PDB file of C-alpha atoms in Angstrom:
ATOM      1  CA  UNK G   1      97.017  80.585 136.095  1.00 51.00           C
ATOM      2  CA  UNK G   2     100.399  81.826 134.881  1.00 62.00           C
ATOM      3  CA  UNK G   3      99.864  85.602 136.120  1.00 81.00           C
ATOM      4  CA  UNK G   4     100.204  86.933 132.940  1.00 85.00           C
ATOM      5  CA  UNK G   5      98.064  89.095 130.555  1.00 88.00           C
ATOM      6  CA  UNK G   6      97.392  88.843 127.264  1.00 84.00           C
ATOM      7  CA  UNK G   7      99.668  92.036 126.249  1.00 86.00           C
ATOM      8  CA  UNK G   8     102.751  89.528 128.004  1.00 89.00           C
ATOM      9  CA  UNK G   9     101.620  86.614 126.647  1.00 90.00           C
ATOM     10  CA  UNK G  10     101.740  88.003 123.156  1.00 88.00           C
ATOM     11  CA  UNK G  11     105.363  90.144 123.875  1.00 90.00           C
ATOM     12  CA  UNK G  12     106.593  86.345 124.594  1.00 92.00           C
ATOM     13  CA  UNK G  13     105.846  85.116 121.872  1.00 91.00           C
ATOM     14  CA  UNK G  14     107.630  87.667 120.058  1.00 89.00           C
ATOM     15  CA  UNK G  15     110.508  86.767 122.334  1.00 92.00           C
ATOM     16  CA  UNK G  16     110.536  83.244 121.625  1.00 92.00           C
ATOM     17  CA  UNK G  17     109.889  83.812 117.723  1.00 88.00           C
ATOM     18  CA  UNK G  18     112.543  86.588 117.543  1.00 90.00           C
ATOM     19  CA  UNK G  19     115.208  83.821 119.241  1.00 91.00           C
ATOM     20  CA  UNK G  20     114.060  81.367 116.905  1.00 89.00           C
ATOM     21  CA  UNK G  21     114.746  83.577 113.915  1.00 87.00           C
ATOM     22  CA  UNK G  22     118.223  84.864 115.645  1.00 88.00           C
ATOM     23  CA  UNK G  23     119.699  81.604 115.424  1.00 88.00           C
ATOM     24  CA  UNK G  24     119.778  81.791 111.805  1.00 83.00           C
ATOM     25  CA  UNK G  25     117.571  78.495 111.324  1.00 82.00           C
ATOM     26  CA  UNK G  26     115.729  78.414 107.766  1.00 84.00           C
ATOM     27  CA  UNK G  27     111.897  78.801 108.075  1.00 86.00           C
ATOM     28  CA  UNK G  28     109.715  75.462 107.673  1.00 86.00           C
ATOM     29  CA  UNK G  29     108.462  75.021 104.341  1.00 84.00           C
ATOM     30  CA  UNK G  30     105.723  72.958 103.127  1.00 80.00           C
ATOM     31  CA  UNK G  31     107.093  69.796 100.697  1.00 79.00           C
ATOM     32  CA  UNK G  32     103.373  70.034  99.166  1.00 79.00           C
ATOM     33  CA  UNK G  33     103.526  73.044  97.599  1.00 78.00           C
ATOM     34  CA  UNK G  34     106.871  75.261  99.292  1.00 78.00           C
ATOM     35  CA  UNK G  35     105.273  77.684 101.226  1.00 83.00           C
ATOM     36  CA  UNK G  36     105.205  78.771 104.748  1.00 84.00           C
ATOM     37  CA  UNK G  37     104.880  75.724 107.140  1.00 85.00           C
ATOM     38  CA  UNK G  38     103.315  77.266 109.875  1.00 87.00           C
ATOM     39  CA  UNK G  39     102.221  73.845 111.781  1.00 89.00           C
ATOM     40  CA  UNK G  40     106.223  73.186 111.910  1.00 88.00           C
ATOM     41  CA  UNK G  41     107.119  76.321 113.187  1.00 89.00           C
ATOM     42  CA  UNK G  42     104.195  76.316 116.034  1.00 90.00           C
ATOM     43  CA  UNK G  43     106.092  72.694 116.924  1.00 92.00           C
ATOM     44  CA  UNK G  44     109.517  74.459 116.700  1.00 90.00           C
ATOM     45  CA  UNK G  45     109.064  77.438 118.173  1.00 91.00           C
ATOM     46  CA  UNK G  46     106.375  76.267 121.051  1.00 92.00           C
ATOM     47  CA  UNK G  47     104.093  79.434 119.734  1.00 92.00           C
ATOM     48  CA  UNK G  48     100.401  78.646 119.424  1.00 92.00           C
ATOM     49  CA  UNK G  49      99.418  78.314 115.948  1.00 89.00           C
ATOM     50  CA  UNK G  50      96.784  81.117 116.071  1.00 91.00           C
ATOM     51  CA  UNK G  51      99.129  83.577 117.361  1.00 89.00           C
ATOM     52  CA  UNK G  52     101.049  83.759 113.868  1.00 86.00           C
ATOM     53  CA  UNK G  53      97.726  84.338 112.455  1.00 89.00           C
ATOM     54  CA  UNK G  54      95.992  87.022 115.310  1.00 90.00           C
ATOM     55  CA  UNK G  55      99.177  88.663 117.336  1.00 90.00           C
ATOM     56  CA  UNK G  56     100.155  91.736 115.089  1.00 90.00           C
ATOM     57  CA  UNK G  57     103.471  91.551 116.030  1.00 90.00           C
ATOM     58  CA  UNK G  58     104.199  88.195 115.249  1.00 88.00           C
ATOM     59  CA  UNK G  59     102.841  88.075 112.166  1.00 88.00           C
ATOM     60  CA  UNK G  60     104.271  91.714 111.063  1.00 88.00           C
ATOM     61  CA  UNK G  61     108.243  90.014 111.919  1.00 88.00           C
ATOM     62  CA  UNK G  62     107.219  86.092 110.463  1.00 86.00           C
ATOM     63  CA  UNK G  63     106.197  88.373 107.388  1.00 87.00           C
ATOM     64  CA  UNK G  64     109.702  89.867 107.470  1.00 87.00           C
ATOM     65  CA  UNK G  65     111.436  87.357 108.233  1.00 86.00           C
ATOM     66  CA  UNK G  66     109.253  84.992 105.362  1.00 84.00           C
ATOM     67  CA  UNK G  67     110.185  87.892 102.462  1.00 84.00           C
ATOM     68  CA  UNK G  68     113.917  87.732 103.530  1.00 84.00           C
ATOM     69  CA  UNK G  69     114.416  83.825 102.819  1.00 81.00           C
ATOM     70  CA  UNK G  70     112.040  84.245 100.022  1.00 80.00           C
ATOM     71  CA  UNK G  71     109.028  82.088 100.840  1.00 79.00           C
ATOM     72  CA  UNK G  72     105.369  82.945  99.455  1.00 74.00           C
ATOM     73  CA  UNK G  73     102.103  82.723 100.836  1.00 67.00           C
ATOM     74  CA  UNK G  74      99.562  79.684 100.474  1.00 63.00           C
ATOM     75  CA  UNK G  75      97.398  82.344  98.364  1.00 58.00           C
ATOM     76  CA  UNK G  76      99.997  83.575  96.369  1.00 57.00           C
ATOM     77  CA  UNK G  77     101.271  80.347  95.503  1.00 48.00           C
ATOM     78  CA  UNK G  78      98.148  79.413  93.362  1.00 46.00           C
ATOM     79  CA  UNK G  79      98.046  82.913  91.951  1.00 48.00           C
ATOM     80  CA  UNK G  80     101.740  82.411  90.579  1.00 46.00           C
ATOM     81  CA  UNK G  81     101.467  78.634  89.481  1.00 47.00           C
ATOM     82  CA  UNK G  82      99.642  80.386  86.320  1.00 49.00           C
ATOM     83  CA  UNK G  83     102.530  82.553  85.775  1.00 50.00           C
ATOM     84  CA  UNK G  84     105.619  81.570  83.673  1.00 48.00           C
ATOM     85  CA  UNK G  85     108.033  79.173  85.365  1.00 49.00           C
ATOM     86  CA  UNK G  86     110.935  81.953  85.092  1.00 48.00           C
ATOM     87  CA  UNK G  87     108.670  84.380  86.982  1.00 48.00           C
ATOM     88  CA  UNK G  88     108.509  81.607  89.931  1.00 49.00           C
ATOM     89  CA  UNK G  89     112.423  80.547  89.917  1.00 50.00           C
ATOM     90  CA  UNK G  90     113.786  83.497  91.936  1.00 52.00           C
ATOM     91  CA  UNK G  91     111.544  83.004  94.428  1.00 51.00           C
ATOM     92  CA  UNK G  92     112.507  79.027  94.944  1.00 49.00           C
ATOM     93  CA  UNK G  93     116.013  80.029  94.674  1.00 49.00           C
ATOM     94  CA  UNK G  94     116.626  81.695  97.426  1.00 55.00           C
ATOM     95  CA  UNK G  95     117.257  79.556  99.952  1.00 65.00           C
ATOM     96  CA  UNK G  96     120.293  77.147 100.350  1.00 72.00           C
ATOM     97  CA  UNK G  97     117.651  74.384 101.425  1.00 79.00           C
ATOM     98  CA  UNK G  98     115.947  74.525  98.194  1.00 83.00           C
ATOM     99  CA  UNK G  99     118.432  74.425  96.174  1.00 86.00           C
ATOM    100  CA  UNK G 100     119.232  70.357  97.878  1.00 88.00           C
ATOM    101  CA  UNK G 101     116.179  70.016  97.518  1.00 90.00           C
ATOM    102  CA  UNK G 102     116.042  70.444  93.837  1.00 90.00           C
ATOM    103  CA  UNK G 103     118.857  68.174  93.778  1.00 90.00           C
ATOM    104  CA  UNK G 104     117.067  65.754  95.203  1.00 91.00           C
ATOM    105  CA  UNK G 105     114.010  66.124  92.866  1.00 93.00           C
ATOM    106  CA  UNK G 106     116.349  66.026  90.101  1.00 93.00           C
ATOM    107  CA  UNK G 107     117.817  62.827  91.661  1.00 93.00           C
ATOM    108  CA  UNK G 108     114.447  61.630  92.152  1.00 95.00           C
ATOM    109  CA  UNK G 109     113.197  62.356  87.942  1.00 94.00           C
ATOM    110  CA  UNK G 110     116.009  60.381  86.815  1.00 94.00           C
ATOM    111  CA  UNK G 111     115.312  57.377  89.189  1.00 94.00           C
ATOM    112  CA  UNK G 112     111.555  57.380  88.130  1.00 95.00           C
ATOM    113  CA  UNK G 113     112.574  57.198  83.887  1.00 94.00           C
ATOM    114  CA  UNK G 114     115.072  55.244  84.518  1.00 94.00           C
ATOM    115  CA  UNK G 115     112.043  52.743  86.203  1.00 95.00           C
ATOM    116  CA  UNK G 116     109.706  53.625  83.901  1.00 94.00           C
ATOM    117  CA  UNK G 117     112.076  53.042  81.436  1.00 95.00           C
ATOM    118  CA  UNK G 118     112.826  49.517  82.726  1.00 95.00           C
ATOM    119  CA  UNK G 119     109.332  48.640  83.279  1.00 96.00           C
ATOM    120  CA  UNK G 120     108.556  49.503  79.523  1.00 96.00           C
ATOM    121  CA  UNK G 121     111.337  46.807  78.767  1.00 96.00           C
ATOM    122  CA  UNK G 122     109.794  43.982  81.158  1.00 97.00           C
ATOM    123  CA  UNK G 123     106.409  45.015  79.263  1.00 97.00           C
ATOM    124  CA  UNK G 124     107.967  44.024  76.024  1.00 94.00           C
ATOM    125  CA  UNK G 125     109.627  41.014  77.397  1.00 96.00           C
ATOM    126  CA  UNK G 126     106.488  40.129  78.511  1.00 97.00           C
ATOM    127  CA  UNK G 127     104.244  40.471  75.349  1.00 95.00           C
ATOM    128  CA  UNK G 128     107.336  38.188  73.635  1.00 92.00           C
ATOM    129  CA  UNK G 129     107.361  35.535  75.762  1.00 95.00           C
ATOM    130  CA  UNK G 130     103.290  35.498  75.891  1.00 95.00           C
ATOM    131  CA  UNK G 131     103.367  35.157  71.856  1.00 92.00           C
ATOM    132  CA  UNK G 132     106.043  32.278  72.116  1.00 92.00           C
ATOM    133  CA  UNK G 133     103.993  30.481  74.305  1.00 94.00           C
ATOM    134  CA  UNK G 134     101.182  30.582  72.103  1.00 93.00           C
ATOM    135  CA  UNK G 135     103.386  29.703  69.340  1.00 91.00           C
ATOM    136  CA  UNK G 136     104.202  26.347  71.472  1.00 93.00           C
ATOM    137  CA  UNK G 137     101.102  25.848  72.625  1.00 93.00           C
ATOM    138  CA  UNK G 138      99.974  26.000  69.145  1.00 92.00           C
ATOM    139  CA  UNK G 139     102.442  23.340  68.117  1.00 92.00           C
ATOM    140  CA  UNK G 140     101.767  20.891  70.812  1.00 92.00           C
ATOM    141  CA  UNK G 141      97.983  21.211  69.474  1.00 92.00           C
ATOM    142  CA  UNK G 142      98.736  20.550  65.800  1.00 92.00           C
ATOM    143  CA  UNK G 143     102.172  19.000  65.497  1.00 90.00           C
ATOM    144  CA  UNK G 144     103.089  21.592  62.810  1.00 88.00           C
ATOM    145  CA  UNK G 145     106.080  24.017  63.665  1.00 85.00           C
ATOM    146  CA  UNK G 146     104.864  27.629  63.894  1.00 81.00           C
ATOM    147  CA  UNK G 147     107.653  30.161  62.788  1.00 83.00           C
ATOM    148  CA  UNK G 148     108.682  32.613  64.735  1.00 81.00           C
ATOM    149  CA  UNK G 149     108.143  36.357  63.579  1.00 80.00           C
ATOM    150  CA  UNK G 150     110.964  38.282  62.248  1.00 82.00           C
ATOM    151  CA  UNK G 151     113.291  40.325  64.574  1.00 78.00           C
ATOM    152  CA  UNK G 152     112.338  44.326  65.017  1.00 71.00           C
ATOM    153  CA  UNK G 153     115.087  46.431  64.362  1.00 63.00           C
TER     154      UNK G 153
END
């Protein structure tokens, strides 16, 4: 046994989590939906998960310190996914991380049309060279030269 009682247990924690926050590190967020990450910080921090949720003050300072760098809760998250999108930008704005990672989301959109983009291409490459092989096919079969359609514009 470590000697210590709950009451010293818990005033560690706040230690350890007040150090944490002290060093100016951002808070974990979630890439799912950008809240709280509160498995991260547990791994972080070395805090049990279920003190964040059941040691008052823990939870009062992570509360604090989660409406300073502008993060929401899990619950609150849903309720403003309703809202307008202006309503929600402030809130992701805040933070220098989010801001590379909406660069890299941005990043990310443009790769994806560009490949859908190309894929769409190679679909209509396809369907062209499928009709010309009929068209060969069909003159190998009859010995009379099928025309090709005309050219789309």
């Amino acid at each position: 046994m470590s000697g210590k009682n709950g009451k010293q247990i818990g005033q560690g924690h706040l230690a350890t989590l007040e150090a944490y926050l002290g060093t100016g590190a951002p808070l974990p967020v979630s890439t799912k939906d950008g809240t709280l990450n509160l498995t991260e910080l547990a791994n972080k921090t070395g805090i049990p998960k279920s003190s964040f949720y059941q040691n008052p003050n823990v939870k009062a300072r992570l509360e604090v310190a989660r409406l300073e760098q502008g993060l929401v809760r899990q619950g609150e998250r849903q309720a403003t996914t309703e809202g307008s999108s202006e309503e929600r930008e402030p809130a992701i704005r805040s933070t220098g991380s989010t801001t590379v990672l909406e660069r890299r989301v941005q990043r990310l959109e443009q790769q994806n049309a560009a490949l859908v983009a190309e894929a769409f291409e190679l679909r209509r490459q396809l369907k062209d060279l499928r009709l010309q092989l009929g068209r060969e096919d069909m003159m190998i079969e009859t010995g009379r030269r099928v025309p090709a359609p005309p050219e789309r514009a």
